[in-house]
PDB file of C-alpha atoms in Angstrom:
ATOM      1  CA  MET A   1      -5.662 -13.678   1.578  1.00 83.00           C
ATOM      2  CA  THR A   2      -4.881  -9.836   1.915  1.00 93.00           C
ATOM      3  CA  VAL A   3      -1.115  -8.566   3.004  1.00 96.00           C
ATOM      4  CA  SER A   4      -2.504  -4.996   4.309  1.00 97.00           C
ATOM      5  CA  ILE A   5       0.347  -2.357   4.747  1.00 98.00           C
ATOM      6  CA  LEU A   6       0.300   0.461   7.313  1.00 98.00           C
ATOM      7  CA  VAL A   7       1.928   3.499   7.578  1.00 98.00           C
ATOM      8  CA  PRO A   8       1.829   6.941   9.711  1.00 97.00           C
ATOM      9  CA  SER A   9       0.635  10.381   7.866  1.00 97.00           C
ATOM     10  CA  SER A  10       4.207  11.593   9.789  1.00 96.00           C
ATOM     11  CA  LEU A  11       6.394   9.091   7.447  1.00 95.00           C
ATOM     12  CA  THR A  12       7.838  12.040   5.783  1.00 95.00           C
ATOM     13  CA  ARG A  13       8.446  13.846   9.045  1.00 93.00           C
ATOM     14  CA  GLU A  14      12.268  14.238   8.442  1.00 91.00           C
ATOM     15  CA  ALA A  15      11.819  15.100   4.937  1.00 93.00           C
ATOM     16  CA  GLU A  16      14.468  18.152   4.077  1.00 92.00           C
ATOM     17  CA  ASP A  17      11.906  19.337   1.380  1.00 94.00           C
ATOM     18  CA  LYS A  18       9.191  18.236  -1.109  1.00 95.00           C
ATOM     19  CA  ARG A  19      11.162  16.294  -3.497  1.00 96.00           C
ATOM     20  CA  GLU A  20      12.794  14.462  -1.030  1.00 96.00           C
ATOM     21  CA  ALA A  21       9.565  13.764   0.895  1.00 96.00           C
ATOM     22  CA  THR A  22       8.464  12.615  -2.957  1.00 97.00           C
ATOM     23  CA  ARG A  23      11.219  10.413  -3.466  1.00 97.00           C
ATOM     24  CA  LYS A  24      10.717   8.378  -0.209  1.00 97.00           C
ATOM     25  CA  LEU A  25       6.873   7.499  -0.618  1.00 98.00           C
ATOM     26  CA  GLY A  26       8.172   6.273  -4.192  1.00 97.00           C
ATOM     27  CA  TYR A  27       9.743   3.685  -1.947  1.00 97.00           C
ATOM     28  CA  VAL A  28       6.983   2.699   0.252  1.00 98.00           C
ATOM     29  CA  ALA A  29       4.984   2.384  -2.916  1.00 97.00           C
ATOM     30  CA  ARG A  30       7.421  -0.145  -4.465  1.00 97.00           C
ATOM     31  CA  ALA A  31       8.021  -2.025  -1.646  1.00 97.00           C
ATOM     32  CA  ALA A  32       4.074  -2.746  -1.204  1.00 97.00           C
ATOM     33  CA  THR A  33       4.020  -3.469  -4.721  1.00 96.00           C
ATOM     34  CA  ILE A  34       6.995  -5.724  -5.280  1.00 96.00           C
ATOM     35  CA  PHE A  35       5.649  -8.131  -1.685  1.00 95.00           C
ATOM     36  CA  ARG A  36       2.313  -7.936  -3.676  1.00 94.00           C
ATOM     37  CA  ALA A  37       0.350  -5.853  -0.835  1.00 96.00           C
ATOM     38  CA  ASP A  38      -3.730  -5.497  -1.671  1.00 95.00           C
ATOM     39  CA  ARG A  39      -3.723  -2.627   0.935  1.00 96.00           C
ATOM     40  CA  LEU A  40      -1.333  -0.023   1.288  1.00 98.00           C
ATOM     41  CA  ILE A  41      -3.464   2.288   4.338  1.00 98.00           C
ATOM     42  CA  VAL A  42      -2.262   6.057   6.043  1.00 98.00           C
ATOM     43  CA  TYR A  43      -3.469   6.137   9.464  1.00 97.00           C
ATOM     44  CA  PRO A  44      -3.391   9.373  11.335  1.00 96.00           C
ATOM     45  CA  ASP A  45      -0.893  10.429  13.452  1.00 94.00           C
ATOM     46  CA  ARG A  46      -1.035  14.500  13.575  1.00 91.00           C
ATOM     47  CA  ASP A  47       1.603  14.341  16.708  1.00 92.00           C
ATOM     48  CA  GLY A  48       4.167  13.244  14.681  1.00 91.00           C
ATOM     49  CA  GLU A  49       3.750  14.784  11.422  1.00 90.00           C
ATOM     50  CA  THR A  50       5.803  17.936  10.937  1.00 81.00           C
ATOM     51  CA  GLY A  51       2.739  20.326   9.062  1.00 74.00           C
ATOM     52  CA  ARG A  52       5.062  20.566   5.564  1.00 81.00           C
ATOM     53  CA  PHE A  53       3.607  17.081   4.386  1.00 90.00           C
ATOM     54  CA  ASP A  54       0.720  16.089   6.476  1.00 92.00           C
ATOM     55  CA  GLY A  55      -1.764  13.031   5.542  1.00 93.00           C
ATOM     56  CA  GLU A  56      -3.240  14.765   3.221  1.00 95.00           C
ATOM     57  CA  PHE A  57       0.324  14.948   0.812  1.00 96.00           C
ATOM     58  CA  VAL A  58       1.287  11.709   1.990  1.00 97.00           C
ATOM     59  CA  HIS A  59      -1.450  10.254   0.720  1.00 97.00           C
ATOM     60  CA  THR A  60      -1.778  12.011  -2.309  1.00 97.00           C
ATOM     61  CA  VAL A  61       1.342  11.038  -3.359  1.00 98.00           C
ATOM     62  CA  LEU A  62       0.679   7.445  -2.721  1.00 98.00           C
ATOM     63  CA  ARG A  63      -2.459   7.514  -4.395  1.00 97.00           C
ATOM     64  CA  TYR A  64      -0.912   8.909  -7.413  1.00 97.00           C
ATOM     65  CA  ALA A  65       2.051   6.722  -7.720  1.00 97.00           C
ATOM     66  CA  ALA A  66      -0.487   3.356  -7.509  1.00 95.00           C
ATOM     67  CA  THR A  67      -1.949   4.760 -10.529  1.00 94.00           C
ATOM     68  CA  PRO A  68      -1.132   3.146 -13.594  1.00 92.00           C
ATOM     69  CA  PRO A  69       0.770   5.543 -15.572  1.00 92.00           C
ATOM     70  CA  TYR A  70      -1.693   5.658 -18.498  1.00 90.00           C
ATOM     71  CA  LEU A  71      -4.489   7.000 -16.269  1.00 92.00           C
ATOM     72  CA  ARG A  72      -2.401   9.486 -14.236  1.00 93.00           C
ATOM     73  CA  ASN A  73      -2.972  12.769 -16.606  1.00 91.00           C
ATOM     74  CA  GLU A  74      -6.361  12.417 -16.770  1.00 89.00           C
ATOM     75  CA  ALA A  75      -7.148  11.335 -13.100  1.00 91.00           C
ATOM     76  CA  TRP A  76      -4.701  13.939 -11.330  1.00 92.00           C
ATOM     77  CA  GLY A  77      -4.007  17.024 -13.490  1.00 88.00           C
ATOM     78  CA  MET A  78      -1.966  19.160 -12.344  1.00 89.00           C
ATOM     79  CA  ARG A  79      -1.889  19.578  -8.005  1.00 92.00           C
ATOM     80  CA  ASP A  80       0.635  20.976  -6.025  1.00 94.00           C
ATOM     81  CA  GLU A  81       1.249  18.044  -4.182  1.00 95.00           C
ATOM     82  CA  LEU A  82       2.449  16.553  -6.987  1.00 96.00           C
ATOM     83  CA  GLU A  83       5.063  18.734  -8.289  1.00 96.00           C
ATOM     84  CA  TYR A  84       8.233  16.575  -8.132  1.00 97.00           C
ATOM     85  CA  ALA A  85       5.912  13.206  -8.818  1.00 96.00           C
ATOM     86  CA  GLY A  86       8.347  12.087 -12.164  1.00 95.00           C
ATOM     87  CA  ILE A  87      11.369  11.062  -9.590  1.00 96.00           C
ATOM     88  CA  LEU A  88       8.366   8.398  -8.495  1.00 96.00           C
ATOM     89  CA  PRO A  89       9.885   4.570  -9.603  1.00 94.00           C
ATOM     90  CA  PRO A  90       7.610   2.994 -11.662  1.00 91.00           C
ATOM     91  CA  LEU A  91       5.849   0.253  -9.865  1.00 91.00           C
ATOM     92  CA  ARG A  92       5.059  -1.661 -13.108  1.00 87.00           C
ATOM     93  CA  ALA A  93       2.757  -3.927 -10.781  1.00 82.00           C
ATOM     94  CA  MET A  94       1.689  -7.038 -12.827  1.00 73.00           C
ATOM     95  CA  SER A  95      -1.868  -6.621 -13.158  1.00 55.00           C
ATOM     96  CA  GLN A  96      -0.859  -3.484 -15.072  1.00 50.00           C
ATOM     97  CA  THR A  97       2.246  -5.135 -17.054  1.00 44.00           C
ATOM     98  CA  GLY A  98      -0.094  -7.720 -17.929  1.00 42.00           C
ATOM     99  CA  SER A  99      -2.340  -6.719 -19.874  1.00 37.00           C
ATOM    100  CA  GLU A 100       0.338  -4.924 -21.578  1.00 42.00           C
ATOM    101  CA  SER A 101       0.935  -8.650 -23.413  1.00 42.00           C
ATOM    102  CA  ASP A 102      -1.894 -10.688 -26.271  1.00 42.00           C
ATOM    103  CA  GLY A 103      -2.381 -13.237 -23.127  1.00 46.00           C
ATOM    104  CA  SER A 104      -5.939 -13.246 -22.402  1.00 51.00           C
ATOM    105  CA  GLY A 105      -7.827 -12.516 -18.882  1.00 62.00           C
ATOM    106  CA  SER A 106      -5.852  -9.621 -18.145  1.00 82.00           C
ATOM    107  CA  SER A 107      -6.885  -6.952 -16.106  1.00 87.00           C
ATOM    108  CA  ARG A 108      -6.183  -2.846 -16.005  1.00 89.00           C
ATOM    109  CA  GLN A 109      -8.189  -0.184 -14.411  1.00 92.00           C
ATOM    110  CA  GLY A 110      -9.961   2.335 -16.992  1.00 93.00           C
ATOM    111  CA  ILE A 111     -11.697   5.861 -16.678  1.00 95.00           C
ATOM    112  CA  VAL A 112     -15.378   6.395 -17.963  1.00 95.00           C
ATOM    113  CA  THR A 113     -14.955   9.664 -20.467  1.00 93.00           C
ATOM    114  CA  GLU A 114     -18.217   9.101 -21.516  1.00 93.00           C
ATOM    115  CA  VAL A 115     -22.099   7.693 -20.660  1.00 94.00           C
ATOM    116  CA  GLY A 116     -24.320   7.438 -23.633  1.00 89.00           C
ATOM    117  CA  PRO A 117     -27.127   5.575 -24.110  1.00 86.00           C
ATOM    118  CA  GLU A 118     -28.323   1.893 -24.017  1.00 83.00           C
ATOM    119  CA  GLY A 119     -26.463   1.151 -21.079  1.00 87.00           C
ATOM    120  CA  ARG A 120     -23.170   2.112 -22.827  1.00 93.00           C
ATOM    121  CA  VAL A 121     -19.604   3.729 -21.425  1.00 95.00           C
ATOM    122  CA  ARG A 122     -16.124   4.663 -23.546  1.00 95.00           C
ATOM    123  CA  VAL A 123     -13.067   3.524 -21.303  1.00 95.00           C
ATOM    124  CA  ASN A 124      -9.649   4.756 -21.364  1.00 94.00           C
ATOM    125  CA  CYS A 125      -7.718   2.001 -20.290  1.00 90.00           C
ATOM    126  CA  GLY A 126      -4.571   2.864 -21.975  1.00 86.00           C
ATOM    127  CA  LEU A 127      -5.227   1.317 -25.206  1.00 86.00           C
ATOM    128  CA  GLN A 128      -4.498   3.491 -28.468  1.00 83.00           C
ATOM    129  CA  HIS A 129      -8.124   5.069 -27.826  1.00 88.00           C
ATOM    130  CA  PRO A 130     -10.980   5.240 -25.761  1.00 91.00           C
ATOM    131  CA  ILE A 131     -13.345   1.800 -25.970  1.00 93.00           C
ATOM    132  CA  SER A 132     -16.953   1.667 -26.109  1.00 93.00           C
ATOM    133  CA  LEU A 133     -18.585  -0.770 -23.394  1.00 94.00           C
ATOM    134  CA  ASN A 134     -21.125  -2.661 -21.954  1.00 93.00           C
ATOM    135  CA  VAL A 135     -22.199  -1.557 -18.698  1.00 94.00           C
ATOM    136  CA  PRO A 136     -23.267  -5.420 -16.917  1.00 91.00           C
ATOM    137  CA  PRO A 137     -26.837  -5.594 -15.097  1.00 89.00           C
ATOM    138  CA  LYS A 138     -26.959  -3.770 -11.467  1.00 88.00           C
ATOM    139  CA  MET A 139     -23.183  -1.775 -12.620  1.00 92.00           C
ATOM    140  CA  GLU A 140     -23.562   2.010 -11.839  1.00 91.00           C
ATOM    141  CA  VAL A 141     -21.106   4.373 -13.624  1.00 92.00           C
ATOM    142  CA  GLU A 142     -20.685   8.112 -13.692  1.00 93.00           C
ATOM    143  CA  GLU A 143     -18.319   9.804 -15.371  1.00 93.00           C
ATOM    144  CA  GLY A 144     -14.661  10.324 -14.247  1.00 91.00           C
ATOM    145  CA  GLU A 145     -14.749   6.898 -12.376  1.00 93.00           C
ATOM    146  CA  ARG A 146     -12.635   4.435 -12.273  1.00 94.00           C
ATOM    147  CA  VAL A 147     -13.484   1.028 -13.370  1.00 94.00           C
ATOM    148  CA  THR A 148     -12.121  -2.440 -14.073  1.00 93.00           C
ATOM    149  CA  VAL A 149     -11.475  -3.406 -17.535  1.00 93.00           C
ATOM    150  CA  ARG A 150     -11.398  -6.750 -18.508  1.00 92.00           C
ATOM    151  CA  ILE A 151      -9.195  -7.316 -21.651  1.00 89.00           C
ATOM    152  CA  SER A 152      -9.603 -11.072 -23.686  1.00 87.00           C
ATOM    153  CA  SER A 153      -7.743 -10.019 -27.004  1.00 83.00           C
ATOM    154  CA  ARG A 154      -5.644  -6.567 -28.206  1.00 82.00           C
ATOM    155  CA  ARG A 155      -5.785  -7.294 -31.897  1.00 81.00           C
ATOM    156  CA  PRO A 156      -9.027  -6.988 -32.768  1.00 86.00           C
ATOM    157  CA  VAL A 157      -9.659  -5.278 -29.223  1.00 86.00           C
ATOM    158  CA  ARG A 158     -12.040  -7.998 -27.108  1.00 89.00           C
ATOM    159  CA  ALA A 159     -12.550  -6.315 -23.143  1.00 92.00           C
ATOM    160  CA  LYS A 160     -15.958  -5.669 -20.930  1.00 92.00           C
ATOM    161  CA  LEU A 161     -16.403  -3.865 -17.552  1.00 93.00           C
ATOM    162  CA  VAL A 162     -16.016  -6.002 -14.700  1.00 91.00           C
ATOM    163  CA  ASP A 163     -18.602  -5.372 -11.834  1.00 91.00           C
ATOM    164  CA  GLY A 164     -15.573  -5.870  -9.378  1.00 85.00           C
ATOM    165  CA  PRO A 165     -12.446  -4.216  -7.165  1.00 87.00           C
ATOM    166  CA  LEU A 166     -10.032  -2.432  -9.621  1.00 89.00           C
ATOM    167  CA  PRO A 167      -6.957  -4.217  -9.783  1.00 89.00           C
ATOM    168  CA  GLY A 168      -3.620  -3.421  -9.000  1.00 88.00           C
ATOM    169  CA  LEU A 169      -2.543  -1.341  -5.046  1.00 93.00           C
ATOM    170  CA  SER A 170      -5.673   0.047  -3.158  1.00 94.00           C
ATOM    171  CA  VAL A 171      -4.474   3.194  -1.251  1.00 97.00           C
ATOM    172  CA  GLU A 172      -6.363   4.333   1.457  1.00 96.00           C
ATOM    173  CA  ARG A 173      -6.317   6.384   4.763  1.00 97.00           C
ATOM    174  CA  THR A 174      -8.491   5.036   7.685  1.00 96.00           C
ATOM    175  CA  ASP A 175      -7.490   4.938  11.687  1.00 94.00           C
ATOM    176  CA  LEU A 176      -5.392   2.400  12.886  1.00 94.00           C
ATOM    177  CA  SER A 177      -8.016   0.566  15.246  1.00 93.00           C
ATOM    178  CA  ALA A 178     -10.268  -0.079  12.558  1.00 94.00           C
ATOM    179  CA  ALA A 179      -7.431  -1.265   9.746  1.00 96.00           C
ATOM    180  CA  LEU A 180      -6.176  -3.694  12.603  1.00 95.00           C
ATOM    181  CA  GLY A 181     -10.245  -4.635  13.071  1.00 95.00           C
ATOM    182  CA  ARG A 182     -11.068  -5.530   9.757  1.00 95.00           C
ATOM    183  CA  GLU A 183     -12.528  -9.484   8.514  1.00 95.00           C
ATOM    184  CA  ASP A 184      -9.610  -9.918   7.054  1.00 95.00           C
ATOM    185  CA  ALA A 185      -6.775  -8.341   8.357  1.00 96.00           C
ATOM    186  CA  GLY A 186      -5.385 -11.495   9.236  1.00 96.00           C
ATOM    187  CA  VAL A 187      -2.497 -12.032  11.478  1.00 96.00           C
ATOM    188  CA  CYS A 188      -1.330  -8.592  12.637  1.00 96.00           C
ATOM    189  CA  ILE A 189       2.193  -7.246  13.098  1.00 96.00           C
ATOM    190  CA  ALA A 190       3.311  -4.123  14.651  1.00 96.00           C
ATOM    191  CA  ALA A 191       7.003  -3.905  13.179  1.00 95.00           C
ATOM    192  CA  SER A 192       9.209  -2.886  15.724  1.00 94.00           C
ATOM    193  CA  ARG A 193      12.858  -2.755  17.717  1.00 92.00           C
ATOM    194  CA  PHE A 194      11.257  -3.345  21.066  1.00 92.00           C
ATOM    195  CA  GLY A 195       9.285  -6.419  19.903  1.00 92.00           C
ATOM    196  CA  GLU A 196      10.398 -10.294  19.986  1.00 93.00           C
ATOM    197  CA  LYS A 197      13.601 -10.866  17.584  1.00 94.00           C
ATOM    198  CA  LEU A 198      12.057 -12.537  14.479  1.00 94.00           C
ATOM    199  CA  THR A 199      14.348 -16.084  14.163  1.00 93.00           C
ATOM    200  CA  VAL A 200      14.335 -18.632  11.858  1.00 92.00           C
ATOM    201  CA  GLY A 201      12.012 -20.433  14.337  1.00 92.00           C
ATOM    202  CA  ARG A 202       9.407 -17.781  14.827  1.00 91.00           C
ATOM    203  CA  LEU A 203       9.462 -17.564  11.072  1.00 92.00           C
ATOM    204  CA  GLU A 204       8.712 -21.297  10.414  1.00 90.00           C
ATOM    205  CA  THR A 205       5.315 -20.609  13.065  1.00 89.00           C
ATOM    206  CA  LEU A 206       4.150 -17.578  11.318  1.00 92.00           C
ATOM    207  CA  ALA A 207       4.993 -18.798   7.267  1.00 91.00           C
ATOM    208  CA  GLY A 208       1.361 -21.181   7.977  1.00 91.00           C
ATOM    209  CA  ARG A 209      -0.668 -18.340   9.626  1.00 92.00           C
ATOM    210  CA  VAL A 210       0.018 -15.802   7.299  1.00 93.00           C
ATOM    211  CA  GLU A 211      -0.436 -18.021   3.965  1.00 92.00           C
ATOM    212  CA  ARG A 212      -3.612 -18.935   5.570  1.00 93.00           C
ATOM    213  CA  ASP A 213      -5.337 -15.554   6.962  1.00 95.00           C
ATOM    214  CA  GLY A 214      -3.398 -13.129   5.008  1.00 95.00           C
ATOM    215  CA  MET A 215      -1.107 -10.531   7.156  1.00 97.00           C
ATOM    216  CA  THR A 216      -1.465  -6.589   8.255  1.00 97.00           C
ATOM    217  CA  VAL A 217       1.502  -5.329   8.964  1.00 98.00           C
ATOM    218  CA  ALA A 218       2.118  -1.951  10.998  1.00 97.00           C
ATOM    219  CA  PHE A 219       5.042   0.374  10.906  1.00 97.00           C
ATOM    220  CA  GLY A 220       6.348   3.713  12.032  1.00 95.00           C
ATOM    221  CA  ALA A 221       7.570   7.006  11.511  1.00 94.00           C
ATOM    222  CA  PRO A 222      11.224   8.576  11.736  1.00 89.00           C
ATOM    223  CA  GLU A 223      12.269   8.571  15.163  1.00 89.00           C
ATOM    224  CA  ARG A 224       8.583   7.970  16.189  1.00 92.00           C
ATOM    225  CA  GLY A 225       7.711   4.174  16.457  1.00 92.00           C
ATOM    226  CA  LEU A 226       4.496   2.340  16.852  1.00 94.00           C
ATOM    227  CA  PRO A 227       5.063   2.943  20.691  1.00 93.00           C
ATOM    228  CA  ASP A 228       5.612   6.869  20.633  1.00 93.00           C
ATOM    229  CA  ILE A 229       2.729   7.019  18.366  1.00 94.00           C
ATOM    230  CA  LEU A 230       0.484   5.128  20.311  1.00 92.00           C
ATOM    231  CA  ASP A 231       1.736   6.276  23.543  1.00 90.00           C
ATOM    232  CA  ILE A 232       2.395   3.240  25.500  1.00 89.00           C
ATOM    233  CA  GLU A 233       5.533   2.596  26.789  1.00 87.00           C
ATOM    234  CA  ALA A 234       8.106   0.240  25.199  1.00 84.00           C
ATOM    235  CA  SER A 235       8.809  -1.801  28.197  1.00 81.00           C
ATOM    236  CA  ALA A 236       4.663  -2.516  27.816  1.00 81.00           C
ATOM    237  CA  VAL A 237       5.612  -4.235  24.338  1.00 82.00           C
ATOM    238  CA  ALA A 238       8.808  -5.548  25.192  1.00 72.00           C
ATOM    239  CA  PRO A 239       8.941  -9.871  25.255  1.00 71.00           C
ATOM    240  CA  ALA A 240       8.408 -10.628  29.314  1.00 56.00           C
ATOM    241  CA  ASP A 241      12.202 -11.340  29.717  1.00 54.00           C
ATOM    242  CA  GLY A 242      13.460  -7.882  28.430  1.00 49.00           C
ATOM    243  CA  THR A 243      15.686  -9.669  25.956  1.00 52.00           C
ATOM    244  CA  GLY A 244      14.255  -9.096  23.065  1.00 51.00           C
ATOM    245  CA  ASP A 245      13.672 -12.796  22.672  1.00 52.00           C
ATOM    246  CA  ALA A 246      10.037 -14.556  23.528  1.00 45.00           C
ATOM    247  CA  ASP A 247       9.339 -15.800  26.796  1.00 43.00           C
ATOM    248  CA  ASP A 248       8.261 -19.779  26.629  1.00 38.00           C
ATOM    249  CA  GLY A 249       5.786 -18.535  23.845  1.00 40.00           C
ATOM    250  CA  VAL A 250       4.017 -15.564  25.797  1.00 38.00           C
ATOM    251  CA  GLU A 251       3.118 -12.532  23.389  1.00 47.00           C
ATOM    252  CA  PRO A 252       2.880  -9.062  24.253  1.00 45.00           C
ATOM    253  CA  THR A 253      -0.250  -7.840  24.319  1.00 45.00           C
ATOM    254  CA  ALA A 254      -0.345  -4.163  26.143  1.00 47.00           C
ATOM    255  CA  ASP A 255      -1.726  -2.816  21.921  1.00 56.00           C
ATOM    256  CA  PRO A 256      -4.571  -1.862  20.191  1.00 74.00           C
ATOM    257  CA  GLY A 257      -5.136  -4.786  18.401  1.00 87.00           C
ATOM    258  CA  PHE A 258      -1.583  -6.582  17.237  1.00 93.00           C
ATOM    259  CA  ASP A 259      -1.563 -10.423  18.040  1.00 93.00           C
ATOM    260  CA  LEU A 260       2.319 -10.058  18.145  1.00 92.00           C
ATOM    261  CA  TRP A 261       4.684  -7.176  18.115  1.00 94.00           C
ATOM    262  CA  LEU A 262       7.846  -8.482  16.185  1.00 95.00           C
ATOM    263  CA  ASN A 263      11.600  -7.136  15.365  1.00 95.00           C
ATOM    264  CA  THR A 264      12.500  -7.990  12.154  1.00 94.00           C
ATOM    265  CA  VAL A 265      16.146  -6.253  11.973  1.00 93.00           C
ATOM    266  CA  PRO A 266      17.053  -7.748  15.707  1.00 90.00           C
ATOM    267  CA  ASP A 267      21.019  -7.011  14.724  1.00 87.00           C
ATOM    268  CA  GLN A 268      20.274  -3.340  13.309  1.00 86.00           C
ATOM    269  CA  GLY A 269      23.995  -2.051  12.326  1.00 89.00           C
ATOM    270  CA  SER A 270      22.453   1.567  11.749  1.00 87.00           C
ATOM    271  CA  GLU A 271      20.845   3.754  14.750  1.00 84.00           C
ATOM    272  CA  VAL A 272      17.650   4.106  13.228  1.00 85.00           C
ATOM    273  CA  VAL A 273      16.006   2.097  10.036  1.00 90.00           C
ATOM    274  CA  ARG A 274      14.004   4.068   7.792  1.00 92.00           C
ATOM    275  CA  THR A 275      10.396   3.382   7.399  1.00 95.00           C
ATOM    276  CA  GLU A 276      11.435   2.676   3.852  1.00 95.00           C
ATOM    277  CA  GLU A 277      13.765  -0.256   4.892  1.00 95.00           C
ATOM    278  CA  ALA A 278      11.741  -1.454   7.219  1.00 96.00           C
ATOM    279  CA  LEU A 279       9.036  -2.151   5.185  1.00 97.00           C
ATOM    280  CA  PHE A 280      11.922  -4.271   2.819  1.00 97.00           C
ATOM    281  CA  ALA A 281      13.393  -5.974   5.823  1.00 96.00           C
ATOM    282  CA  SER A 282      10.077  -7.362   7.059  1.00 96.00           C
ATOM    283  CA  LEU A 283       8.092  -8.213   3.577  1.00 97.00           C
ATOM    284  CA  ALA A 284      10.753  -9.719   2.715  1.00 96.00           C
ATOM    285  CA  PRO A 285      10.783 -12.526   5.929  1.00 95.00           C
ATOM    286  CA  LEU A 286       7.108 -12.304   6.503  1.00 95.00           C
ATOM    287  CA  SER A 287       6.184 -13.192   2.606  1.00 93.00           C
ATOM    288  CA  LEU A 288       7.891 -16.701   3.205  1.00 91.00           C
ATOM    289  CA  ARG A 289       5.920 -19.948   2.833  1.00 85.00           C
ATOM    290  CA  GLU A 290       6.209 -22.901   4.188  1.00 76.00           C
TER     291      GLU A 290
END
């Protein structure tokens, strides 16, 4: 069961400067971490980009935010996009903070700093010094590559390389249709004020599906919702009765692969719900279980 969050490359289109854009992306990364998302995917919306803070900027800052603090200098160095990275809020992801304890079985990211002879490498994984580890059979690593290190003891250090996905939040770039078409996409939800109103009853039917299959939730950009980004009429995704409520259980289907369009802030008191606000408002109820 996986959770994927989709945000557009035009996410920072209304930001007045790089500092504000960076802060906004920090809130997005925080929301993804708080609600245990496995993937944060940036999908292209080139028509909505302002030019100053394009998809590359959004992707870079989000990837930096998702990088464990002890690896950031080595992994990123100095980059223009990261001028205001210091204002990003700490994520303190469970997969990272867990390895700071003396408990066994915690995993953390590391960077290979040296490839030595006889199948051994040196890895910086945030301990006092880089550690020398055996490379598992059939696993190939290169200098500068990120790897997963499983730590069973800190004093003395006992750790091993794991041939598996990196712990923590993965930040990717891909097309919206490709993200919705993944085998592990689960329930595909479009968050939009034109969708079906989220009610207690609707949430009750969703909770079991999400818990079993996972979910992919897509969001729009400031002043540019998903219908605008997809170039489809808002009326095509609204419930049949036009009230924002489901009509006899029939869900809208005029979309590139969503299972339903959902209005998670049905009685919003502001004319505009910012994307980072919509993430918190949507993921909180959708994370509830039966």
